[in-house]
CSV table of C-alpha atoms and ligand atoms in Angstrom, one decimal:
chain,number,residue,atom,x,y,z
A,1,UNK,CA,274.8,325.5,118.2
A,2,UNK,CA,276.4,326.5,121.5
A,3,UNK,CA,273.8,327.7,124.0
A,4,UNK,CA,273.5,330.7,126.4
A,5,UNK,CA,270.6,330.6,128.8
A,6,UNK,CA,269.5,334.1,129.5
A,7,UNK,CA,267.3,334.6,132.6
A,8,UNK,CA,265.2,337.8,132.8
A,9,UNK,CA,265.1,338.8,136.5
A,10,UNK,CA,265.3,342.6,136.6
A,11,UNK,CA,261.6,343.4,137.1
A,12,UNK,CA,260.2,344.7,140.4
A,13,UNK,CA,257.0,342.7,140.4
A,14,UNK,CA,254.7,345.6,141.2
A,15,UNK,CA,251.7,343.3,141.4
A,16,UNK,CA,253.3,341.4,144.4
A,17,UNK,CA,253.0,344.5,146.5
A,18,UNK,CA,256.2,343.6,148.3
A,19,UNK,CA,259.5,345.2,149.4
A,20,UNK,CA,261.2,342.1,148.2
A,21,UNK,CA,262.3,341.8,144.5
A,22,UNK,CA,259.8,339.3,142.9
A,23,UNK,CA,262.4,336.8,141.9
A,24,UNK,CA,263.4,336.4,145.5
A,25,UNK,CA,259.9,335.5,146.7
A,26,UNK,CA,260.1,331.9,148.0
A,27,UNK,CA,258.7,328.8,146.3
A,28,UNK,CA,259.2,325.7,148.4
A,29,UNK,CA,261.4,327.7,150.7
A,30,UNK,CA,263.8,328.9,147.9
A,31,UNK,CA,263.8,332.0,145.8
A,32,UNK,CA,261.8,331.7,142.5
A,33,UNK,CA,265.1,332.5,140.6
A,34,UNK,CA,266.8,329.6,142.3
A,35,UNK,CA,264.4,327.2,140.6
A,36,UNK,CA,265.0,328.8,137.2
A,37,UNK,CA,268.8,328.6,137.7
A,38,UNK,CA,268.5,324.9,138.6
A,39,UNK,CA,266.6,324.3,135.4
A,40,UNK,CA,269.1,326.3,133.4
A,41,UNK,CA,272.0,324.2,134.9
A,42,UNK,CA,270.2,321.0,134.0
A,43,UNK,CA,270.5,322.0,130.3
A,44,UNK,CA,274.2,322.0,130.3
A,45,UNK,CA,274.5,325.3,128.6
A,46,UNK,CA,277.8,327.0,127.8
A,47,UNK,CA,276.8,330.0,129.9
A,48,UNK,CA,274.0,331.2,132.2
A,49,UNK,CA,273.4,335.0,132.2
A,50,UNK,CA,271.0,336.7,134.6
A,51,UNK,CA,269.6,340.1,133.8
A,52,UNK,CA,269.1,341.8,137.1
A,53,UNK,CA,268.1,345.3,138.1
A,54,UNK,CA,265.4,345.8,140.7
A,55,UNK,CA,266.8,345.0,144.2
A,56,UNK,CA,270.1,344.4,142.4
A,57,UNK,CA,272.3,343.9,145.5
A,58,UNK,CA,269.9,341.5,147.2
A,59,UNK,CA,269.4,339.5,144.1
A,60,UNK,CA,273.1,339.1,143.3
A,61,UNK,CA,273.9,338.3,147.0
A,62,UNK,CA,271.4,335.4,146.9
A,63,UNK,CA,273.4,333.7,144.2
A,64,UNK,CA,277.1,333.8,144.9
A,65,UNK,CA,277.8,330.9,142.5
A,66,UNK,CA,280.8,331.4,140.2
A,67,UNK,CA,279.1,329.8,137.2
A,68,UNK,CA,276.6,332.6,136.7
A,69,UNK,CA,277.1,335.7,134.6
A,70,UNK,CA,275.3,338.9,135.4
A,71,UNK,CA,273.9,341.8,133.3
A,72,UNK,CA,272.7,344.9,135.0
A,73,UNK,CA,269.6,346.5,133.6
A,74,UNK,CA,269.5,349.7,135.6
A,75,UNK,CA,266.2,350.9,134.2
A,76,UNK,CA,263.5,348.3,133.5
A,77,UNK,CA,262.3,349.3,130.0
A,78,UNK,CA,260.8,345.9,129.0
A,79,UNK,CA,261.8,342.4,128.2
A,80,UNK,CA,263.3,343.3,124.8
A,81,UNK,CA,265.4,346.0,126.5
A,82,UNK,CA,266.5,343.5,129.1
A,83,UNK,CA,267.7,341.0,126.5
A,84,UNK,CA,269.5,343.8,124.6
A,85,UNK,CA,271.5,344.7,127.6
A,86,UNK,CA,272.9,341.1,127.8
A,87,UNK,CA,273.6,340.5,124.1
A,88,UNK,CA,277.1,342.2,124.0
A,89,UNK,CA,278.3,339.5,126.4
A,90,UNK,CA,276.9,336.6,124.3
A,91,UNK,CA,278.9,335.2,121.5
A,92,UNK,CA,277.1,335.9,118.2
A,93,UNK,CA,277.2,332.3,117.1
A,94,UNK,CA,275.3,331.1,120.2
A,95,UNK,CA,271.6,330.3,120.4
A,96,UNK,CA,270.0,332.3,123.2
A,97,UNK,CA,267.4,330.5,125.4
A,98,UNK,CA,265.4,333.2,127.2
A,99,UNK,CA,263.8,332.1,130.5
A,100,UNK,CA,261.8,334.3,132.9
A,101,UNK,CA,262.9,334.5,136.5
A,102,UNK,CA,259.2,334.5,137.5
A,103,UNK,CA,258.3,331.2,135.8
A,104,UNK,CA,259.9,328.6,138.1
A,105,UNK,CA,258.0,325.5,137.2
A,106,UNK,CA,259.1,325.0,133.6
A,107,UNK,CA,260.6,321.5,133.4
A,108,UNK,CA,264.0,320.9,131.8
A,109,UNK,CA,262.5,318.2,129.7
A,110,UNK,CA,260.1,320.7,128.0
A,111,UNK,CA,263.1,323.0,127.3
A,112,UNK,CA,265.1,320.1,125.9
A,113,UNK,CA,262.4,319.1,123.5
A,114,UNK,CA,262.0,322.7,122.5
A,115,UNK,CA,265.7,323.0,121.8
A,116,UNK,CA,265.6,319.8,119.8
A,117,UNK,CA,262.6,320.8,117.7
A,118,UNK,CA,264.1,324.2,116.6
A,119,UNK,CA,266.2,324.1,113.4
A,120,UNK,CA,269.5,326.0,113.4
A,121,UNK,CA,269.0,329.7,112.8
A,122,UNK,CA,265.2,329.4,113.4
A,123,UNK,CA,263.3,331.0,116.3
A,124,UNK,CA,261.6,328.6,118.8
A,125,UNK,CA,258.7,329.5,121.0
A,126,UNK,CA,257.4,327.5,124.0
A,127,UNK,CA,253.7,327.9,124.0
A,128,UNK,CA,250.8,326.4,126.0
A,129,UNK,CA,247.0,326.2,125.7
A,130,UNK,CA,245.4,327.4,128.9
A,131,UNK,CA,241.8,327.1,130.1
A,132,UNK,CA,242.3,330.6,131.5
A,133,UNK,CA,244.8,332.5,129.3
A,134,UNK,CA,244.2,335.9,130.9
A,135,UNK,CA,247.3,338.0,131.7
A,136,UNK,CA,249.5,336.2,129.1
A,137,UNK,CA,250.6,337.3,125.7
A,138,UNK,CA,248.6,335.4,123.0
A,139,UNK,CA,250.1,333.6,120.1
A,140,UNK,CA,248.6,334.8,116.9
A,141,UNK,CA,248.5,332.4,113.9
A,142,UNK,CA,247.3,332.9,110.3
A,143,UNK,CA,244.7,330.8,108.4
A,144,UNK,CA,247.3,328.2,107.6
A,145,UNK,CA,248.2,327.9,111.2
A,146,UNK,CA,251.6,329.7,110.9
A,147,UNK,CA,252.6,331.8,113.9
A,148,UNK,CA,252.5,335.5,112.8
A,149,UNK,CA,253.2,337.2,116.1
A,150,UNK,CA,252.6,337.6,119.8
A,151,UNK,CA,250.3,340.2,121.2
A,152,UNK,CA,250.2,341.2,124.9
A,153,UNK,CA,246.9,341.0,126.5
A,154,UNK,CA,246.8,344.7,127.2
A,155,UNK,CA,247.4,345.5,123.5
A,156,UNK,CA,245.1,342.7,122.2
A,157,UNK,CA,241.8,343.2,120.4
A,158,UNK,CA,238.8,341.5,122.0
A,159,UNK,CA,239.0,338.8,119.3
A,160,UNK,CA,242.7,338.1,120.1
A,161,UNK,CA,241.9,337.9,123.8
A,162,UNK,CA,239.8,334.9,123.0
A,163,UNK,CA,242.8,333.0,121.8
A,164,UNK,CA,243.8,330.3,124.4
A,165,UNK,CA,247.3,329.7,123.1
A,166,UNK,CA,249.8,331.7,125.1
A,167,UNK,CA,253.4,332.8,125.1
A,168,UNK,CA,255.1,331.1,128.1
A,169,UNK,CA,258.0,333.7,127.9
A,170,UNK,CA,260.4,331.0,126.9
A,171,UNK,CA,262.1,331.5,123.5
A,172,UNK,CA,265.2,330.3,121.7
A,173,UNK,CA,266.8,332.7,119.2
A,174,UNK,CA,270.1,333.0,117.2
A,175,UNK,CA,272.1,335.7,119.1
A,176,UNK,CA,273.4,337.6,116.0
A,177,UNK,CA,269.9,337.9,114.5
A,178,UNK,CA,268.4,338.7,117.9
A,179,UNK,CA,270.8,341.7,118.3
A,180,UNK,CA,269.7,343.1,114.9
A,181,UNK,CA,266.1,342.5,115.5
A,182,UNK,CA,266.1,344.2,118.9
A,183,UNK,CA,267.4,347.4,117.3
A,184,UNK,CA,264.3,347.5,115.2
A,185,UNK,CA,261.6,347.2,117.8
A,186,UNK,CA,259.9,350.2,119.4
A,187,UNK,CA,257.9,350.9,122.5
A,188,UNK,CA,254.7,352.0,121.0
A,189,UNK,CA,252.4,349.9,123.2
A,190,UNK,CA,250.1,350.3,126.2
A,191,UNK,CA,253.0,350.0,128.6
A,192,UNK,CA,255.6,352.0,126.7
A,193,UNK,CA,258.0,349.1,127.0
A,194,UNK,CA,260.3,347.4,124.6
A,195,UNK,CA,258.7,343.9,124.2
A,196,UNK,CA,260.9,341.0,123.4
A,197,UNK,CA,257.8,339.4,121.9
A,198,UNK,CA,257.8,341.9,119.1
A,199,UNK,CA,260.8,340.2,117.5
A,200,UNK,CA,258.4,337.4,116.5
A,201,UNK,CA,256.6,339.6,114.0
A,202,UNK,CA,260.0,340.7,112.6
A,203,UNK,CA,261.0,337.1,112.1
A,204,UNK,CA,257.8,336.5,110.2
A,205,UNK,CA,258.4,339.5,108.0
A,206,UNK,CA,261.8,338.1,107.1
A,207,UNK,CA,260.4,334.6,106.4
A,208,UNK,CA,262.5,333.2,109.2
A,209,UNK,CA,261.2,329.9,110.4
A,210,UNK,CA,259.3,330.0,113.8
A,211,UNK,CA,259.0,326.6,115.5
A,212,UNK,CA,256.3,326.5,118.2
A,213,UNK,CA,256.5,323.8,120.8
A,214,UNK,CA,253.8,323.2,123.3
A,215,UNK,CA,254.6,322.5,127.0
A,216,UNK,CA,253.6,319.0,127.9
A,217,UNK,CA,252.0,320.1,131.1
A,218,UNK,CA,250.2,323.6,131.2
A,219,UNK,CA,250.9,323.9,134.9
A,220,UNK,CA,254.6,324.3,134.1
A,221,UNK,CA,254.3,327.6,132.4
A,222,UNK,CA,252.7,329.6,135.3
A,223,UNK,CA,254.3,333.0,135.4
A,224,UNK,CA,254.1,334.5,138.9
A,225,UNK,CA,253.0,338.1,138.9
A,226,UNK,CA,251.0,338.3,142.2
A,227,UNK,CA,250.4,336.5,145.5
A,228,UNK,CA,247.6,334.4,144.1
A,229,UNK,CA,249.7,333.0,141.4
A,230,UNK,CA,252.6,332.5,143.9
A,231,UNK,CA,250.2,330.4,146.1
A,232,UNK,CA,249.0,328.4,143.0
A,233,UNK,CA,252.6,327.7,142.0
A,234,UNK,CA,253.5,326.6,145.6
A,235,UNK,CA,250.7,324.0,145.5
A,236,UNK,CA,251.8,322.7,142.0
A,237,UNK,CA,255.4,322.5,143.3
A,238,UNK,CA,254.3,320.7,146.5
A,239,UNK,CA,252.1,318.3,144.5
A,240,UNK,CA,255.1,317.4,142.4
A,241,UNK,CA,257.1,316.7,145.6
A,242,UNK,CA,254.2,314.6,146.9
A,243,UNK,CA,254.1,312.6,143.6
A,244,UNK,CA,257.8,311.9,143.9
A,245,UNK,CA,257.3,310.6,147.4
A,246,UNK,CA,254.3,308.5,146.4
A,247,UNK,CA,256.4,306.9,143.7
A,248,UNK,CA,259.0,306.1,146.4
A,249,UNK,CA,256.4,304.3,148.5
A,250,UNK,CA,255.5,307.0,151.1
A,251,UNK,CA,252.0,307.4,152.4
A,252,UNK,CA,250.9,311.0,152.7
A,253,UNK,CA,247.6,311.5,154.6
A,254,UNK,CA,246.8,314.4,152.3
A,255,UNK,CA,249.1,315.6,149.4
A,256,UNK,CA,247.4,319.0,149.6
A,257,UNK,CA,248.6,319.5,153.1
A,258,UNK,CA,252.2,318.6,152.7
A,259,UNK,CA,255.1,321.0,152.5
A,260,UNK,CA,258.7,320.3,151.6
A,261,UNK,CA,261.1,323.3,151.7
A,262,UNK,CA,264.3,321.5,151.1
A,263,UNK,CA,265.3,317.9,150.5
A,264,UNK,CA,263.6,314.8,151.9
A,265,UNK,CA,265.2,311.3,151.6
A,266,UNK,CA,262.9,308.4,152.7
A,267,UNK,CA,263.2,304.7,153.5
A,268,UNK,CA,260.3,302.3,152.9
A,269,UNK,CA,256.8,302.6,154.1
A,270,UNK,CA,257.1,306.0,155.7
A,271,UNK,CA,253.9,307.6,156.8
A,272,UNK,CA,253.4,311.4,156.9
A,273,UNK,CA,250.3,312.9,158.4
A,274,UNK,CA,248.7,316.2,157.5
A,275,UNK,CA,250.3,319.6,158.0
A,276,UNK,CA,253.9,318.3,158.2
A,277,UNK,CA,256.6,320.8,157.1
A,278,UNK,CA,260.1,319.6,156.2
A,279,UNK,CA,263.0,322.1,155.9
A,280,UNK,CA,266.6,321.8,154.8
A,281,UNK,CA,268.0,318.2,154.6
A,282,UNK,CA,265.8,315.6,156.2
A,283,UNK,CA,266.4,311.8,156.1
A,284,UNK,CA,263.7,309.4,157.3
A,285,UNK,CA,264.4,305.7,157.8
A,286,UNK,CA,262.1,302.8,157.1
A,287,UNK,CA,258.7,302.9,158.6
A,288,UNK,CA,259.1,306.3,160.2
A,289,UNK,CA,255.8,307.8,161.3
A,290,UNK,CA,255.4,311.6,161.3
A,291,UNK,CA,252.3,312.8,163.1
A,292,UNK,CA,250.2,315.8,162.2
A,293,UNK,CA,251.6,319.4,162.2
A,294,UNK,CA,255.2,318.4,162.8
A,295,UNK,CA,258.0,320.8,161.7
A,296,UNK,CA,261.2,318.8,160.9
A,297,UNK,CA,264.3,320.6,159.8
A,298,UNK,CA,267.8,319.3,159.0
A,299,UNK,CA,267.4,316.0,160.9
A,300,UNK,CA,267.9,312.3,160.5
A,301,UNK,CA,265.4,309.9,162.0
A,302,UNK,CA,266.3,306.2,162.1
A,303,UNK,CA,264.1,303.2,161.2
A,304,UNK,CA,260.7,302.9,163.1
A,305,UNK,CA,260.9,306.3,164.8
A,306,UNK,CA,257.6,307.8,165.7
A,307,UNK,CA,257.0,311.6,165.9
A,308,UNK,CA,253.6,312.3,167.5
A,309,UNK,CA,251.6,315.5,166.7
A,310,UNK,CA,252.8,319.0,167.1
A,311,UNK,CA,256.6,318.5,167.4
A,312,UNK,CA,259.2,321.0,166.3
A,313,UNK,CA,262.5,319.2,165.5
A,314,UNK,CA,265.6,320.9,164.3
A,315,UNK,CA,269.0,319.3,163.8
A,316,UNK,CA,268.2,315.9,165.5
A,317,UNK,CA,270.1,312.7,164.8
A,318,UNK,CA,268.0,309.9,166.1
A,319,UNK,CA,268.8,306.2,165.9
A,320,UNK,CA,266.0,303.6,165.4
A,321,UNK,CA,262.8,303.2,167.4
A,322,UNK,CA,262.8,306.6,169.1
A,323,UNK,CA,259.4,308.1,170.1
A,324,UNK,CA,259.0,311.9,170.2
A,325,UNK,CA,256.1,314.0,171.4
A,326,UNK,CA,253.3,315.0,171.2
A,327,UNK,CA,254.4,318.7,171.8
A,328,UNK,CA,258.2,318.1,172.0
A,329,UNK,CA,260.8,320.7,171.0
A,330,UNK,CA,264.2,319.4,169.9
A,331,UNK,CA,266.7,322.1,169.2
A,332,UNK,CA,270.0,321.7,167.2
A,333,UNK,CA,272.8,319.4,168.4
A,334,UNK,CA,270.7,316.6,169.8
A,335,UNK,CA,271.6,312.9,169.4
A,336,UNK,CA,269.4,310.0,170.5
A,337,UNK,CA,271.2,306.7,170.4
A,338,UNK,CA,268.2,304.4,170.0
A,339,UNK,CA,264.7,303.8,171.5
A,340,UNK,CA,264.8,307.1,173.3
A,341,UNK,CA,261.4,308.4,174.5
A,342,UNK,CA,260.8,312.1,174.8
A,343,UNK,CA,257.3,313.1,175.7
A,344,UNK,CA,255.1,316.2,175.9
A,345,UNK,CA,256.4,319.6,176.7
A,346,UNK,CA,260.0,318.5,176.7
A,347,UNK,CA,262.8,320.6,175.3
A,348,UNK,CA,266.2,319.1,174.5
A,349,UNK,CA,269.1,321.1,173.2
A,350,UNK,CA,272.8,320.2,172.5
A,351,UNK,CA,272.7,316.8,174.3
A,352,UNK,CA,273.3,313.1,173.7
A,353,UNK,CA,270.7,310.7,175.1
A,354,UNK,CA,271.6,307.0,175.5
A,355,UNK,CA,269.7,304.0,174.4
A,356,UNK,CA,266.4,303.3,176.1
A,357,UNK,CA,266.3,306.5,178.1
A,358,UNK,CA,263.0,308.3,178.8
A,359,UNK,CA,262.3,311.9,179.3
A,360,UNK,CA,258.6,311.9,179.3
A,361,UNK,CA,257.1,315.1,180.6
A,362,UNK,CA,257.7,318.8,181.1
A,363,UNK,CA,261.4,318.8,181.2
A,364,UNK,CA,264.4,320.8,179.9
A,365,UNK,CA,267.6,319.0,179.1
A,366,UNK,CA,270.3,321.2,177.6
A,367,UNK,CA,274.1,320.9,177.2
A,368,UNK,CA,273.9,317.4,178.7
A,369,UNK,CA,275.1,313.8,178.3
A,370,UNK,CA,272.5,311.4,179.4
A,371,UNK,CA,273.5,307.7,179.6
A,372,UNK,CA,271.5,304.6,178.7
A,373,UNK,CA,268.3,303.4,180.5
A,374,UNK,CA,267.9,306.7,182.3
A,375,UNK,CA,264.5,307.8,183.6
A,376,UNK,CA,264.1,311.6,184.0
A,377,UNK,CA,260.9,312.5,185.9
A,378,UNK,CA,258.5,315.3,185.1
A,379,UNK,CA,259.5,318.8,185.6
A,380,UNK,CA,263.2,318.2,185.7
A,381,UNK,CA,265.5,321.0,184.6
A,382,UNK,CA,269.2,321.0,183.8
A,383,UNK,CA,270.1,324.5,184.9
A,384,UNK,CA,272.8,325.0,182.3
A,385,UNK,CA,273.1,328.8,182.4
A,386,UNK,CA,274.4,330.8,185.3
A,387,UNK,CA,273.6,334.1,183.7
A,388,UNK,CA,277.0,334.4,182.0
A,389,UNK,CA,278.2,331.0,180.9
A,390,UNK,CA,276.7,327.6,179.9
A,391,UNK,CA,277.7,324.5,181.8
A,392,UNK,CA,277.3,320.8,181.2
A,393,UNK,CA,275.4,318.1,183.0
A,394,UNK,CA,276.4,314.5,182.8
A,395,UNK,CA,274.1,311.7,183.8
A,396,UNK,CA,275.4,308.1,184.0
A,397,UNK,CA,273.6,304.9,182.8
A,398,UNK,CA,270.6,303.7,184.7
A,399,UNK,CA,270.1,306.9,186.7
A,400,UNK,CA,266.6,307.6,188.0
A,401,UNK,CA,265.8,311.3,188.4
A,402,UNK,CA,262.6,311.9,190.4
A,403,UNK,CA,260.1,314.7,189.5
A,404,UNK,CA,260.8,318.3,189.9
A,405,UNK,CA,264.6,318.1,190.2
A,406,UNK,CA,267.0,321.0,189.4
A,407,UNK,CA,270.3,319.8,188.2
A,408,UNK,CA,272.6,322.8,188.6
A,409,UNK,CA,275.4,322.6,186.1
A,410,UNK,CA,278.2,321.8,186.0
A,411,UNK,CA,277.2,318.7,187.8
A,412,UNK,CA,277.6,314.9,187.5
A,413,UNK,CA,275.2,312.2,188.4
A,414,UNK,CA,277.0,308.8,188.8
A,415,UNK,CA,275.8,305.6,187.2
A,416,UNK,CA,272.8,304.0,188.8
A,417,UNK,CA,272.2,307.0,191.1
A,418,UNK,CA,268.7,307.9,192.3
A,419,UNK,CA,267.7,311.6,192.8
A,420,UNK,CA,264.8,312.2,195.0
A,421,UNK,CA,261.9,314.2,193.7
A,422,UNK,CA,262.1,318.0,194.4
A,423,UNK,CA,265.9,318.0,195.0
A,424,UNK,CA,268.2,320.8,193.9
A,425,UNK,CA,271.4,319.1,193.0
A,426,UNK,CA,274.5,321.3,193.0
A,427,UNK,CA,277.3,318.7,193.8
A,428,UNK,CA,278.1,315.3,192.4
A,429,UNK,CA,275.5,312.7,193.1
A,430,UNK,CA,277.5,309.5,193.7
A,431,UNK,CA,276.9,306.3,191.7
A,432,UNK,CA,274.3,303.8,193.0
A,433,UNK,CA,273.4,306.1,196.0
A,434,UNK,CA,270.2,308.0,196.7
A,435,UNK,CA,270.7,311.8,196.8
A,436,UNK,CA,268.1,313.8,198.4
A,437,UNK,CA,268.0,317.6,199.0
A,438,UNK,CA,264.8,318.7,200.6
A,439,UNK,CA,263.8,320.4,203.8
A,440,UNK,CA,262.0,318.1,206.3
A,441,UNK,CA,258.3,317.9,205.9
A,442,UNK,CA,256.3,319.2,208.9
A,443,UNK,CA,252.5,319.1,209.5
A,444,UNK,CA,250.7,321.7,211.6
A,445,UNK,CA,248.1,320.0,213.9
A,446,UNK,CA,244.7,321.9,214.3
A,447,UNK,CA,245.6,324.4,211.5
A,448,UNK,CA,242.5,326.1,210.1
A,449,UNK,CA,242.1,327.3,206.6
A,450,UNK,CA,241.3,331.1,206.4
A,451,UNK,CA,237.7,331.8,205.6
A,452,UNK,CA,236.4,334.4,203.3
A,453,UNK,CA,235.4,337.6,205.1
A,454,UNK,CA,231.8,338.7,204.5
B,1,UD1,C1,255.7,338.3,129.7
B,1,UD1,C2,255.5,338.3,128.2
B,1,UD1,C3,254.2,337.6,127.9
B,1,UD1,C4,254.1,336.2,128.4
B,1,UD1,C5,254.5,336.2,130.0
B,1,UD1,C6,254.7,334.8,130.4
B,1,UD1,C7,256.6,340.2,127.2
B,1,UD1,C8,256.4,341.6,126.6
B,1,UD1,N1,255.5,339.6,127.7
B,1,UD1,O1,254.7,339.1,130.2
B,1,UD1,O2,254.0,337.5,126.5
B,1,UD1,O3,252.9,335.6,128.2
B,1,UD1,O4,255.7,337.0,130.2
B,1,UD1,O5,254.8,334.7,131.8
B,1,UD1,O6,257.7,339.7,127.1
B,1,UD1,N2,261.9,341.7,133.1
B,1,UD1,C9,263.1,342.3,133.1
B,1,UD1,N3,263.3,343.6,132.7
B,1,UD1,C10,262.2,344.3,132.3
B,1,UD1,C11,260.9,343.7,132.3
B,1,UD1,C12,260.8,342.4,132.7
B,1,UD1,O7,264.1,341.6,133.5
B,1,UD1,O8,262.5,345.5,131.9
B,1,UD1,C13,261.7,340.3,133.6
B,1,UD1,C14,260.8,340.2,134.8
B,1,UD1,O9,261.6,340.3,136.0
B,1,UD1,C15,260.2,338.9,134.7
B,1,UD1,C16,260.2,338.6,133.2
B,1,UD1,O10,261.1,339.6,132.6
B,1,UD1,O11,260.9,337.9,135.3
B,1,UD1,C17,258.8,338.9,132.6
B,1,UD1,O12,258.4,340.2,132.9
B,1,UD1,P1,256.9,340.5,133.3
B,1,UD1,O13,256.8,342.0,133.5
B,1,UD1,O14,256.4,339.6,134.4
B,1,UD1,O15,256.1,340.1,131.9
B,1,UD1,P2,254.6,339.6,131.7
B,1,UD1,O16,253.7,340.8,131.8
B,1,UD1,O17,254.3,338.5,132.7
B,2,CA,CA1,255.4,337.6,134.3
């Protein structure tokens, strides 16, 4: 049967206590719904239809993709009502796979095996056995083990609450039959909602086959209703990321203190210390070492680069054997050719730095081109901003800049030039010459330090 994936994402998520629609809460730096959409795409369905409602504009704006169909559920009257809104747009001969926008960890493999196990025209249910089933709808079976219905926890008897087999919220149903069934369900329950789960009892009454398939990993089925569950899901998600990296030969000092909010490509024998956060697209070459508490976004680090503790790196392209930090801040638009050293309390922005150059302490380099084998002393500042416009600084190969130098841009320092410490350079510093800009030192003989008055 042709397949439509229907994602329920209209609910507010009251238990999140948030101004943000629940399905836009982030997991691994992306909205919950984005993970579910990825999973839906992996199934190769004919159509993906999202039921939206609460925070409608924001939710739709977060997914501009052309392959998605949208169904507005203006009033959220329950999961059954949500599905009913979408059915007119779904061809009657399709199977409908219902996914919840708040269950982002379900693996495509579990859904594929559910779809395979369900005979044509039957109803399929993804279930799970949980150590703590509280909060979920329970799967009720008769003495012979046949599914007879689903009961929500709030509507369950104390006996039913003891059942540990839960409804994950994932179901596959024939569209035509589903449309008829949804017309028959009511809202006579503790929440006054139209429950999708009530169609199961209807199927039983009609002797329609119900195929239950258990999720291979119970951690997949976590539905996120509150912040505690969001945090649990985040750890499960990050543990999966960590596992993938372990399989690729990465050492993580502690997989529980590792956060990937994007995509990380790694070479061989990479080491990542505790508390590192990776965002966007990051590529690490062979043997890269990432120190503790580094934040690395949208960057490429070549083989054997070392990032020491507490660095914030965004948009860096570094060749091999560079050494960064501790406490360095690299802002977008920086290129290090190779073996560049940038030390503590150094900020670099929109600059190229040549091979072997060193900027070791307390320095700002912005809008600059720095040649190879340059040494920039502590406390140097490229003064790139005149209050209205930005200007460039160019520094030739083998330049030595002493400590405490102001390079007032636009300015050029020629190859092999030396700049004396404490100079404020406003004009070109010629190649191979010493440029010095300082007032003459004087010493006052017999000068007495003031003493404290009593
Ligand atoms: C639902 C199931 C429960 C199951 C659990 C799995 C029902 C009645 N209950 O409970 O059996 O164990 O999921 O996590 O189906 N939504 C809409 N429109 C609505 C109501 C909900 O789109 O009118 C969406 C929500 O945005 C959410 C999903 O449907 O993504 C599930 O709704 P939620 O209120 O979280 O249901 P649960 O109480 O978790
Ligand atoms: Ca839920």
